[in-house]
Coordinates of C-alpha atoms and ligand atoms in Angstrom, one line a residue:
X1 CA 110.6 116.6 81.3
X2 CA 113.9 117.7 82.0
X3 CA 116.8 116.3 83.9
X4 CA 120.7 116.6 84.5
X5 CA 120.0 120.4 83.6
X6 CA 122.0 121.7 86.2
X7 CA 125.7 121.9 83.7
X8 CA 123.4 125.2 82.6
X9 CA 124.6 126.8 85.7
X10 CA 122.3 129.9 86.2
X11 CA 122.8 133.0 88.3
X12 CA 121.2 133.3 91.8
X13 CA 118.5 135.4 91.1
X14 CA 117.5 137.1 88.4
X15 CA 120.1 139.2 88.3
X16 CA 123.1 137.1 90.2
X17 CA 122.0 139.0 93.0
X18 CA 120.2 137.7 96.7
X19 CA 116.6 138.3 95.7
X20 CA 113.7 139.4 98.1
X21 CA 111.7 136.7 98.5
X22 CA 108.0 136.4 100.3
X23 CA 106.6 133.0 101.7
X24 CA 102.8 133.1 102.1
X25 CA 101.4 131.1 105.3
X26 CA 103.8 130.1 108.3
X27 CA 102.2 126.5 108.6
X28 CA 105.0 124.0 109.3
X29 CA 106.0 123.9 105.5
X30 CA 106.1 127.9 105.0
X31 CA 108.3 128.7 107.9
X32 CA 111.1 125.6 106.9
X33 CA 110.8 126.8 103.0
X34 CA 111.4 131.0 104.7
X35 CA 114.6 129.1 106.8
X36 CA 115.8 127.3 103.6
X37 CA 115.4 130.4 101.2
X38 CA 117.1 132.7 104.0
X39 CA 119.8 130.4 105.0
X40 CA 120.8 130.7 100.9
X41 CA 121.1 133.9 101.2
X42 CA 118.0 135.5 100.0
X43 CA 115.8 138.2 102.0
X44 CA 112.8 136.1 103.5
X45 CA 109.3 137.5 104.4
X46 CA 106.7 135.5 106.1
X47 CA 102.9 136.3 105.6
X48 CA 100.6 134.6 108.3
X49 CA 97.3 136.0 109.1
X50 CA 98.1 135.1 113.3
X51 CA 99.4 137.6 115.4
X52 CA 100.7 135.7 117.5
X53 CA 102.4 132.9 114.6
X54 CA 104.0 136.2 113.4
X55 CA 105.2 137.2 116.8
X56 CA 107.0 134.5 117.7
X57 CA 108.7 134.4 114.6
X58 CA 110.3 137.6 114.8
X59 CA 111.5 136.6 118.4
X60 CA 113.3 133.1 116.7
X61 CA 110.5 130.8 118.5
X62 CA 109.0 128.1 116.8
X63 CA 105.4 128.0 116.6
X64 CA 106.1 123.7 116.2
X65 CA 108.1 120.9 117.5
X66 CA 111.0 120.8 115.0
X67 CA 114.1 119.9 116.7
X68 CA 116.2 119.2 113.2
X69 CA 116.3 123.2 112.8
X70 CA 117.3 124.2 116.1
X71 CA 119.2 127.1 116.0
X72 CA 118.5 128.1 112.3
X73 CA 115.8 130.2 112.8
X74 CA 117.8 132.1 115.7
X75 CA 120.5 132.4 113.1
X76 CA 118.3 134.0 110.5
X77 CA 116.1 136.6 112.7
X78 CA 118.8 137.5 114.8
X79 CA 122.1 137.1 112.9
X80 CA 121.9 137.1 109.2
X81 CA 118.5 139.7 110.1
X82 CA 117.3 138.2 106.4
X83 CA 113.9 136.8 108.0
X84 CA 111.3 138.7 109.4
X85 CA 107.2 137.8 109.6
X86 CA 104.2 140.4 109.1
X87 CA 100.9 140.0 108.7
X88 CA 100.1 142.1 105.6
X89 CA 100.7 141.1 101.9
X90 CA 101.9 144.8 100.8
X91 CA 105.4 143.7 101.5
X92 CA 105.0 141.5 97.8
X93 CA 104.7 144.2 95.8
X94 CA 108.8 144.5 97.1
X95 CA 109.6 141.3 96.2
X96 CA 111.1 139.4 93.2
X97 CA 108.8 136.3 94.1
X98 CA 106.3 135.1 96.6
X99 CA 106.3 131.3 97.7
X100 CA 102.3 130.3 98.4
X101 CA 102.5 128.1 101.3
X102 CA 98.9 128.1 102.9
X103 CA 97.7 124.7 104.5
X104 CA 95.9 123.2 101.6
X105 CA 92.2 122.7 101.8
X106 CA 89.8 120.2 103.9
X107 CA 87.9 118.0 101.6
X108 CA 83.9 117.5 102.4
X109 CA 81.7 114.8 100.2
X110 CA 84.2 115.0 97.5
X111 CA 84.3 118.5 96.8
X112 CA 87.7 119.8 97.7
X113 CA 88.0 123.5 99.8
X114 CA 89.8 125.7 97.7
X115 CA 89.3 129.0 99.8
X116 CA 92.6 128.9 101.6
X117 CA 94.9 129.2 98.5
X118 CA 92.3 130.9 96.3
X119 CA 92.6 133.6 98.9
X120 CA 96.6 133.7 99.1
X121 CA 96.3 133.8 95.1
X122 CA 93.6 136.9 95.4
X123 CA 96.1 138.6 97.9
X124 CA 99.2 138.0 96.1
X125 CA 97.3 139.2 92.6
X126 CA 96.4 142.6 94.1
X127 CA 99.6 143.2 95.6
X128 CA 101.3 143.2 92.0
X129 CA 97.9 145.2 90.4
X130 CA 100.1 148.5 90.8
X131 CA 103.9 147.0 90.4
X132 CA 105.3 146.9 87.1
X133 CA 108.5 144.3 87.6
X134 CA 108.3 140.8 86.9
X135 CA 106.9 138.8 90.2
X136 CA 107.5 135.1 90.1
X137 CA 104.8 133.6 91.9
X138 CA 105.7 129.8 93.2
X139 CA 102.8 127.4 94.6
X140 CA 104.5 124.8 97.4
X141 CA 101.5 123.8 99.1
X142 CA 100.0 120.4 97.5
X143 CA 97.0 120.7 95.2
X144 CA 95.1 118.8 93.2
X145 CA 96.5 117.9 89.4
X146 CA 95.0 121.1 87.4
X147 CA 94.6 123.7 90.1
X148 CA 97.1 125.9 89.2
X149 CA 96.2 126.4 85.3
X150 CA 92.1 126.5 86.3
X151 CA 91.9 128.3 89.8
X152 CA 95.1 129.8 90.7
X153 CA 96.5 131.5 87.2
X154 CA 92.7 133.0 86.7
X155 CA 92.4 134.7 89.8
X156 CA 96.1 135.7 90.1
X157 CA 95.5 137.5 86.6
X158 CA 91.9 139.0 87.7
X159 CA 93.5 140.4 90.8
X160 CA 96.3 141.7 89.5
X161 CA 94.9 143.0 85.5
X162 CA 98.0 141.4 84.2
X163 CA 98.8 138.4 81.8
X164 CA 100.9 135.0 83.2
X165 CA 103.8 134.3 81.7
X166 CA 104.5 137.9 80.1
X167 CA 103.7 140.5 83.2
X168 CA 104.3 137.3 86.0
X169 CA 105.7 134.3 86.2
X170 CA 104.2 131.2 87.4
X171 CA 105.6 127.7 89.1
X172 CA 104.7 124.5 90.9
X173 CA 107.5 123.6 93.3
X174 CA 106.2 121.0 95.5
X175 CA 107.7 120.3 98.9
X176 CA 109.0 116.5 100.1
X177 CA 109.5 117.7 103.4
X178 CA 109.3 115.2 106.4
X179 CA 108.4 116.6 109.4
X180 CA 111.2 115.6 112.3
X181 CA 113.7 116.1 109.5
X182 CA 112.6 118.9 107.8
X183 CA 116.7 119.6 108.0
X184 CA 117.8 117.0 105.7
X185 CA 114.4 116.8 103.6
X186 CA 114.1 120.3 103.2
X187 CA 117.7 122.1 102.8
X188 CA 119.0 118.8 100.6
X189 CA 116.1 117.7 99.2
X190 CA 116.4 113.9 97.3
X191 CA 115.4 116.0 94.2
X192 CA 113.3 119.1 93.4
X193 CA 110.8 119.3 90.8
X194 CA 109.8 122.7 89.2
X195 CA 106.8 122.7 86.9
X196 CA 107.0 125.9 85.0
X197 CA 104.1 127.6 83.2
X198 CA 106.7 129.7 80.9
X199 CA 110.7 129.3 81.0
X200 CA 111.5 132.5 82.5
X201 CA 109.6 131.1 85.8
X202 CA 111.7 128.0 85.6
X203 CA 114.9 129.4 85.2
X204 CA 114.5 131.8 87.9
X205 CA 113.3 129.2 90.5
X206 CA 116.2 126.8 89.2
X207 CA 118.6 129.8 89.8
X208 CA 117.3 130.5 93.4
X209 CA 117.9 126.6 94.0
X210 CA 121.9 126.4 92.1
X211 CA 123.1 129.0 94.9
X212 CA 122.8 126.0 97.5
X213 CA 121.7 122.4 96.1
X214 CA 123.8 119.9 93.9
X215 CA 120.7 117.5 93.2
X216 CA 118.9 116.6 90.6
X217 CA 116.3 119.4 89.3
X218 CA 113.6 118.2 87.3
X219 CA 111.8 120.6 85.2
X220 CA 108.3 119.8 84.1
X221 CA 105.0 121.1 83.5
X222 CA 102.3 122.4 85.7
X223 CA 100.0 119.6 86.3
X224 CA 103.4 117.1 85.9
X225 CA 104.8 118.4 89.1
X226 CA 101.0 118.5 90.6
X227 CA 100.9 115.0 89.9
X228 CA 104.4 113.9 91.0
X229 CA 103.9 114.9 94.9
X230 CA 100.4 113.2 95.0
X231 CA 101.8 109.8 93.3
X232 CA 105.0 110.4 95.6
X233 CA 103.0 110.8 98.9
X234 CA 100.5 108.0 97.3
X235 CA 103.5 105.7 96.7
X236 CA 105.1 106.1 100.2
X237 CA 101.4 105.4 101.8
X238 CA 101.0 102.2 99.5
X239 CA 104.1 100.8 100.3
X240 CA 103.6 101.1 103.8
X241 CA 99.9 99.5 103.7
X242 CA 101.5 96.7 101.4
X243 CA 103.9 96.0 104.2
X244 CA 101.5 96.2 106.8
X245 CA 99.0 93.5 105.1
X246 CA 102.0 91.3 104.4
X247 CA 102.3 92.0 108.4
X248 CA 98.8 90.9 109.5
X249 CA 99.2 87.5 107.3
X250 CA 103.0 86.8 108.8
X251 CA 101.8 87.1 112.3
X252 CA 98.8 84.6 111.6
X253 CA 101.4 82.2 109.7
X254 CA 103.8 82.9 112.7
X255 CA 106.6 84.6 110.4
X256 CA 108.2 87.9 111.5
X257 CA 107.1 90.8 108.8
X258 CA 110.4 92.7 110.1
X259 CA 112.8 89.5 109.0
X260 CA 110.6 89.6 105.5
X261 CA 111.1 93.4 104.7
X262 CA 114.8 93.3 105.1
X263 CA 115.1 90.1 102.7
X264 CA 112.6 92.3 100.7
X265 CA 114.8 95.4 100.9
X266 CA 117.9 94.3 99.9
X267 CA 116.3 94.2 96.0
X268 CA 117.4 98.1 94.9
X269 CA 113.7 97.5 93.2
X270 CA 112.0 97.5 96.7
X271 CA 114.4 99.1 98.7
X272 CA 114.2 98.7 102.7
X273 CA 112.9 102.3 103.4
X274 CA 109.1 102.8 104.8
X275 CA 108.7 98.9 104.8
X276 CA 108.6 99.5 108.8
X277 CA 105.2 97.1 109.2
X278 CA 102.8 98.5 112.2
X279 CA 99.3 100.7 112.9
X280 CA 99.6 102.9 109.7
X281 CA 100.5 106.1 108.7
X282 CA 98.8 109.3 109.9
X283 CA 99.9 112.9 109.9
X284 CA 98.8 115.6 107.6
X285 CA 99.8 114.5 104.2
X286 CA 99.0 110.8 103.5
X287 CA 95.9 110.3 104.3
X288 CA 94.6 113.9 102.8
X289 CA 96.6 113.6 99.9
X290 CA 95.5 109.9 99.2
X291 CA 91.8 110.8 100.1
X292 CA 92.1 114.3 97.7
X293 CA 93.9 112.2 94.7
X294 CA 91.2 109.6 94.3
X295 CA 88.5 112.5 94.6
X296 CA 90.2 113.9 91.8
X297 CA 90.3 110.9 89.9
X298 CA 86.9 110.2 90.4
X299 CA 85.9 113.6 89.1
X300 CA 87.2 112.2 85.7
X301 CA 85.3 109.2 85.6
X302 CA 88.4 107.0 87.0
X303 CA 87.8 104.6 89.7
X304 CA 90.8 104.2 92.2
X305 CA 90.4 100.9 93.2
X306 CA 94.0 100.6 94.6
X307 CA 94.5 103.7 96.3
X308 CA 90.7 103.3 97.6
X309 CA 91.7 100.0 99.3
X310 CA 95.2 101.4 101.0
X311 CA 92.8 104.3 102.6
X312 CA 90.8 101.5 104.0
X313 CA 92.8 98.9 104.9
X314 CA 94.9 102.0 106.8
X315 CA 92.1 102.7 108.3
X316 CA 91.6 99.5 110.1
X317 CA 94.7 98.9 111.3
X318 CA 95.1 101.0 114.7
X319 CA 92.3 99.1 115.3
X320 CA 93.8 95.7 115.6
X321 CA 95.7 96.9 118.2
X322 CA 92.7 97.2 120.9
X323 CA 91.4 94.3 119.3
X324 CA 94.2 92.5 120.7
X325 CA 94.4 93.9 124.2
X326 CA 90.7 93.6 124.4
X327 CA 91.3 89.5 123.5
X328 CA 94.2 89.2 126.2
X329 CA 92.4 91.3 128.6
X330 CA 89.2 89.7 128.3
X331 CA 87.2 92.5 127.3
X332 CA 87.8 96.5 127.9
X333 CA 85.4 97.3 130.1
X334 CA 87.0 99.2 133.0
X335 CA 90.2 97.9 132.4
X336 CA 93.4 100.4 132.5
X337 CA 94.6 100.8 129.3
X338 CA 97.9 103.2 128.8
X339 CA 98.3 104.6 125.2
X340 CA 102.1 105.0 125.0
X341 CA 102.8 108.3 122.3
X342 CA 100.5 110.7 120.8
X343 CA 102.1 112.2 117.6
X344 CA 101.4 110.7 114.4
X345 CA 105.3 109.3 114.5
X346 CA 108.0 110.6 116.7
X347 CA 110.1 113.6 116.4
X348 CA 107.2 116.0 116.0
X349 CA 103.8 117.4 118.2
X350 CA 101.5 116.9 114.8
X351 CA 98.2 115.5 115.9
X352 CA 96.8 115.6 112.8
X353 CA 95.6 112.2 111.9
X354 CA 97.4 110.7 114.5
X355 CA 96.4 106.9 114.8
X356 CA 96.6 107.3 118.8
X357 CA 93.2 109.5 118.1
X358 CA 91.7 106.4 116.6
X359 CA 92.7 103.7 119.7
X360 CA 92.0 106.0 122.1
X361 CA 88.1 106.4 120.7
X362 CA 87.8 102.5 120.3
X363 CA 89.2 102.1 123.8
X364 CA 86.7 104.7 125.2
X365 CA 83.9 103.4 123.6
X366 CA 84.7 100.3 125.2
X367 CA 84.7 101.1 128.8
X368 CA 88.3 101.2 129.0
X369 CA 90.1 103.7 131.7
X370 CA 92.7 105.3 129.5
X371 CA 96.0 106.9 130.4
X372 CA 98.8 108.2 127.9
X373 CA 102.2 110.6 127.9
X374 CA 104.0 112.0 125.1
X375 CA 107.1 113.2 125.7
X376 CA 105.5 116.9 123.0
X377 CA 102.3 116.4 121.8
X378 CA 99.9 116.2 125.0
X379 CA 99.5 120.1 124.9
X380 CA 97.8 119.5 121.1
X381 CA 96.1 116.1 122.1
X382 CA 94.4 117.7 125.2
X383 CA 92.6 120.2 123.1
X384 CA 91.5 117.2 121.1
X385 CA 90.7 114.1 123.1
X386 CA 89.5 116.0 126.2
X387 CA 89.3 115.2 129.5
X388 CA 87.9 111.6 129.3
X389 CA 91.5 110.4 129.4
X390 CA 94.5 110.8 132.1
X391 CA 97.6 112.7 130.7
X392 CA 100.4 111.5 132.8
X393 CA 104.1 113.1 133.3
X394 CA 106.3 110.6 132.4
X395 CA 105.6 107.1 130.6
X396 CA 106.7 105.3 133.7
X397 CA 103.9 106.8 135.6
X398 CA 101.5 105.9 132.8
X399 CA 102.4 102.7 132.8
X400 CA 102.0 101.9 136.7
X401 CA 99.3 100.6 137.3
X402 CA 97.9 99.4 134.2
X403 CA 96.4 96.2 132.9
X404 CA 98.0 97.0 129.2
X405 CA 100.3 99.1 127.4
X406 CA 99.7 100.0 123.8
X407 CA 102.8 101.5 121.9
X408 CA 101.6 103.4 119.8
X409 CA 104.2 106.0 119.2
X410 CA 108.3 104.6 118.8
X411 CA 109.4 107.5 120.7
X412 CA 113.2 106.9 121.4
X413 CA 112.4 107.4 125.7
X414 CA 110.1 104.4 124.8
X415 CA 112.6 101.7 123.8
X416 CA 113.8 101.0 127.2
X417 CA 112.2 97.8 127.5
X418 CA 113.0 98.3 131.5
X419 CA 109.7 100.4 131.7
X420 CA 107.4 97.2 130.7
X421 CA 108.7 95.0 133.5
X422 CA 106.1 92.5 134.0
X423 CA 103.6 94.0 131.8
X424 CA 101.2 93.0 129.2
X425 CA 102.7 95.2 125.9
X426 CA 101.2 95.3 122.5
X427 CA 103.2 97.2 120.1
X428 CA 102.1 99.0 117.2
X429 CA 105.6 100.4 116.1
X430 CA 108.7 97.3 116.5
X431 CA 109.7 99.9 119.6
X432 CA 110.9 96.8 121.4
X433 CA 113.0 94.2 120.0
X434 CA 110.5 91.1 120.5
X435 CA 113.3 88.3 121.4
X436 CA 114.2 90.6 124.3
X437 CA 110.5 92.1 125.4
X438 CA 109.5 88.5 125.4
X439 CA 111.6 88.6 128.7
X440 CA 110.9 91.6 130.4
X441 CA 106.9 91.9 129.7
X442 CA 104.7 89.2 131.1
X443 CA 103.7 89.2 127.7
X444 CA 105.0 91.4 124.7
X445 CA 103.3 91.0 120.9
X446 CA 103.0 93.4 118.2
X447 CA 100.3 94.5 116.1
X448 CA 101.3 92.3 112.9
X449 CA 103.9 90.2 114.5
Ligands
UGA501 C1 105.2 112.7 104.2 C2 106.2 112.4 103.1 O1 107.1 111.4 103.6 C3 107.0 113.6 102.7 O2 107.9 113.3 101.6 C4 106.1 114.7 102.2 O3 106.8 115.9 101.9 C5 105.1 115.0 103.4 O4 104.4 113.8 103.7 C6 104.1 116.1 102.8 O5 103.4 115.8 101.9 O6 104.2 117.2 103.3 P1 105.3 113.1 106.8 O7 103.8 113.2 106.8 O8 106.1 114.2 107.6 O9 105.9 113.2 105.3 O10 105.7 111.7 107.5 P2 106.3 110.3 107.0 O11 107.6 110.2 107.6 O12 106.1 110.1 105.6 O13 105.3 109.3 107.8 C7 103.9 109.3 107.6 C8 103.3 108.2 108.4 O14 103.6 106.9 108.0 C9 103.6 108.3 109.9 O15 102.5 108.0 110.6 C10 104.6 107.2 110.1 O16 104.6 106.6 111.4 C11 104.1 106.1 109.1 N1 105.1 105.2 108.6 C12 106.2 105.6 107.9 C13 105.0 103.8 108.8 O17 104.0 103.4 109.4 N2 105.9 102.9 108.3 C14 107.0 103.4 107.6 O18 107.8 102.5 107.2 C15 107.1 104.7 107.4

C-alpha cells in the first residue's frame, strides 16, 4: 500500500488534458461521482437505463433529495454543458474511462445478486470489443472482497475479446459518500483509495483526482480497496451499535450515554464522531454492507461473530422505542401513536432501511392508530407503508391529538421542543435536549436515556 504519493504530481488525464469520462448508473452515488468528475473539469456521461432518471438530468433536476449540491448540477448541464445523461452505452466506446456505479446487488439466503454490475461489466466490455484505445474501467459501487478479479475482469475481457491490464485498464475506487453531505464527502473526500489491477490504471485515476483534491491517495490492490469500504462501513455501524448498548445499560443505571460519549470522545483513539447513541442505523449501506461482508466471510469458513451480533443487536433497537410507549401508554391497542420522521436520518428522502419502517410495523401490529410527517420522505414512505397509516402536513398536526410521540427522525423542524407541549415524547435521536423537554412534555425520555 501506498501513501503520501501525491509529491509524484501527475498530469490530469492521460494526456494533461480534460478526459471524457462515462459514469454507469445514475443511483444516488453515480450522479454525485458525474457532478464531482464534471465540476473538475472532465466531460461527464451518465448511463441509466430510466427514461425518465435520464430526463431529468439533462433538465438539471434531481431525481433525490440532496440539498448539499444545490446548484451544481445546474452549473454543469446548463453552464459548463460538460454533463449530459443517455440511456445507451455506445457513448463508452468515446470515452477514456467509464466509472461502474450500478446499485449493488440484493442478497437472498446468502447468495449475493451479482446481475446488476455483471450486466454494467457485459455492456461496458462490448462497447470497447471494436475500439482500439486504452479504456480505463473504474468500479465505485461496493462489492464483495474478490469480485472484481473473479466476476468483473472475466466478463469485461469476454465481452470485449481483449486482455486487462494491456488492452484496458482496471480499478477499484470505492465511494465514502454520506448522503445529506454528499458535498463535503464526495468533492473532498477524508481520503481516496484506488486499488489498481496494473499501474497504468492507478496512475490515470490518481491523475483524474490531483486536478482537484489535496488528500491523501492511497494506492492498493484490488481486493485491498474491496475490503477497506466494507471494514469502513462495518466500523462506522459497530461503533454506533457499541454506543447504543453502552446506551441501553446507562439508562437502566440512570447515567446519561450522551455525557459518557463525549468523556469517551475526547480520547483521539475513540474520537466523538458517530458515538450519537439512539434507534440504530439504517439506510442503504450499513446494514447491506454488514449483512454482505459476513456472507462473504462465511463463504470462507469464517464465522463473524462480532459483526453478526451488531446486525442483531441493531435490529432490536427501534423496537425499544414502542416498547416504551406501549409501557407508558398501557398497551397500543387503539391508542394514537405519531411517528415523527421517516428518512433513515435527516437531510435526505432515502427509505431504504429506514428504522421508522420497523416502529411503524410493531405499532400496527399492535393496534396502534399511527400518524407521521416528514418534512421529504412521505412521497417514498407512502409507496411503502401504505394506507394503514395517516400522513399529516406539518408535524404540529401530527402531533395534535395524540397519546405519544415517537422521534424517530432528528429532523432540524423537529427540535423545537414548543411542538411537544404537554406531551408524552419518546425520542429515538437526542432531538430534544432532555433537561429542557423534561419541562415542556408531560413526560420526555429517550430510547437509551
Ligand atoms: C454511510 C457511510 O457513513 C459513508 O461513509 C458511506 O460512503 C456510505 O454509507 C455508503 O456506503 O455509501 P450513509 O448511509 O449515507 O453513509 O449514512 P451515515 O451518515 O453513515 O448514517 C447511517 C445510519 O447511522 C443512519 O441511520 C444514522 O442515523 C445512523 N447513525 C449515524 C447513528 O445512529 N448514530 C451516529 O452516531 C451516526
Amino acid at each position: 500500500m501506498t501513501t503520501g504519493i501525491k509529491d509524484k504530481k501527475l498530469p490530469v488525464g492521460i494526456d494533461g488534458k480534460a478526459m471524457n469520462l462515462s459514469v454507469v448508473g445514475s443511483g444516488y452515488i453515480g450522479l454525485v461521482t458525474g457532478i464531482g468528475l464534471a465540476m473538475s473539469g472532465h466531460q461527464v456521461t451518465c448511463i441509466d437505463c430510466d427514461s425518465t432518471v435520464v430526463t431529468k438530468i439533462n433538465h438539471a433536476i434531481y431525481p433525490f433529495y440532496e440539498p448539499s449540491l444545490d446548484g451544481l448540477l445546474e452549473k454543469c448541464v446548463n453552464k459548463n454543458c460538460n454533463l449530459k445523461a443517455v440511456e445507451e452505452y455506445s457513448e463508452i466506446a468515446n470515452c477514456d474511462a467509464s466509472f461502474i456505479c450500478v446499485g449493488t446487488f440484493s442478497k437472498s439466503e446468502n447468495n449475493t445478486d451479482f446481475s446488476n454490475i455483471a450486466d454494467a461489466a457485459a455492456q461496458i466490455g462490448h462497447a470497447l470489443r471494436d475500439t482500439n484505445a486504452y479504456h480505463l474501467v473504474v468500479v465505485k459501487s461496493t462489492v464483495p472482497p474478490g469480485t472484481t478479479e473473479e466476476v468483473i475482469i472475466p466478463i469485461l475481457e469476454k465481452q470485449s475479446s481483449k486482455k486487462a491490464g494491456r488492452d484496458f485498464g482496471v480499478a477499484v475506487n470505492p465511494e465514502f459518500i454520506q448522503e445529506g453531505n454528499a458535498s463535503r464527502s464526495s468533492l473532498n473526500p477524508d481520503r481516496v483509495i484506488i486499488g489498481e489491477h496494473d499501474q497504468k490504471a492507478g496512475d490515470i485515476l490518481q491523475s483524474l483526482y490531483e486536478s482537484s483534491y489535496s488528500g491523501p491517495i492511497i494506492r492498493t490492490s484490488i481486493r485491498t480497496a474491496e475490503m477497506i469500504k466494507y471494514a469502513s462501513n462495518a466500523f462506522l455501524a459497530t461503533k454506533i451499535t457499541f454506543i447504543n448498548e453502552i446506551g441501553n445499560l446507562c439508562k437502566k443505571l440512570g447515567i446519561d450515554v450522551y455525557d459518557v460519549a463525549q468523556g469517551m470522545g475526547y480520547d483521539p483513539r475513540i474520537g466523538q464522531r458517530f458515538l450519537n447513541a439512539g434507534i440504530g442505523f439504517g439506510g442503504s449501506c450499513l446494514p447491506k454492507d454488514l449483512e454482505e461482508l459476513i456472507c462473504r466471510a462465511q463463504q470462507t469458513g469464517y464465522d463473524s461473530r462480532l459483526l453478526s451480533a451488531v446486525l442483531n443487536i441493531n435490529a432490536a433497537q427501534p423496537l425499544i422505542l414502542t416498547q416504551i410507549a406501549e409501557e407508558r401508554l398501557g398497551g397500543l391497542k387503539d391508542k394514537v401513536v405519531t411517528v415523527l420522521g421517516l428518512a433513515f436520518k435527516a437531510g435526505t428522502d432515502d427509505m431504504r432501511d429506514a428504522p421508522s419502517l420497523k416502529v411503524i410495523a410493531q405499532l400496527m401490529s399492535q393496534g396502534a392508530l399511527v400518524k407521521t410527517y416528514d418534512p421529504k420522505a412521505m412521497p417514498r414512505a407512502k409507496t411503502i407503508v401504505g394506507d394503514g397509516v395517516e400522513f399529516c402536513a406539518s408535524a404540529q398536526e401530527a402531533i395534535d391529538g395524540t397519546d405519544c410521540v415517537l422521534i424517530v427522525t432528528d429532523w432540524e423542524q423537529f427540535k423545537d421542543e414548543e411542538l411537544y407541549r404537554g406531551k408524552l415524547v419518546i425520542d429515538g435521536r437526542r432531538a430534544l435536549d432532555p433537561d429542557t423537554a423534561n419541562h415542556v412534555c408531560a413526560h420526555y425520555e429517550g430510547v437509551c436515556w
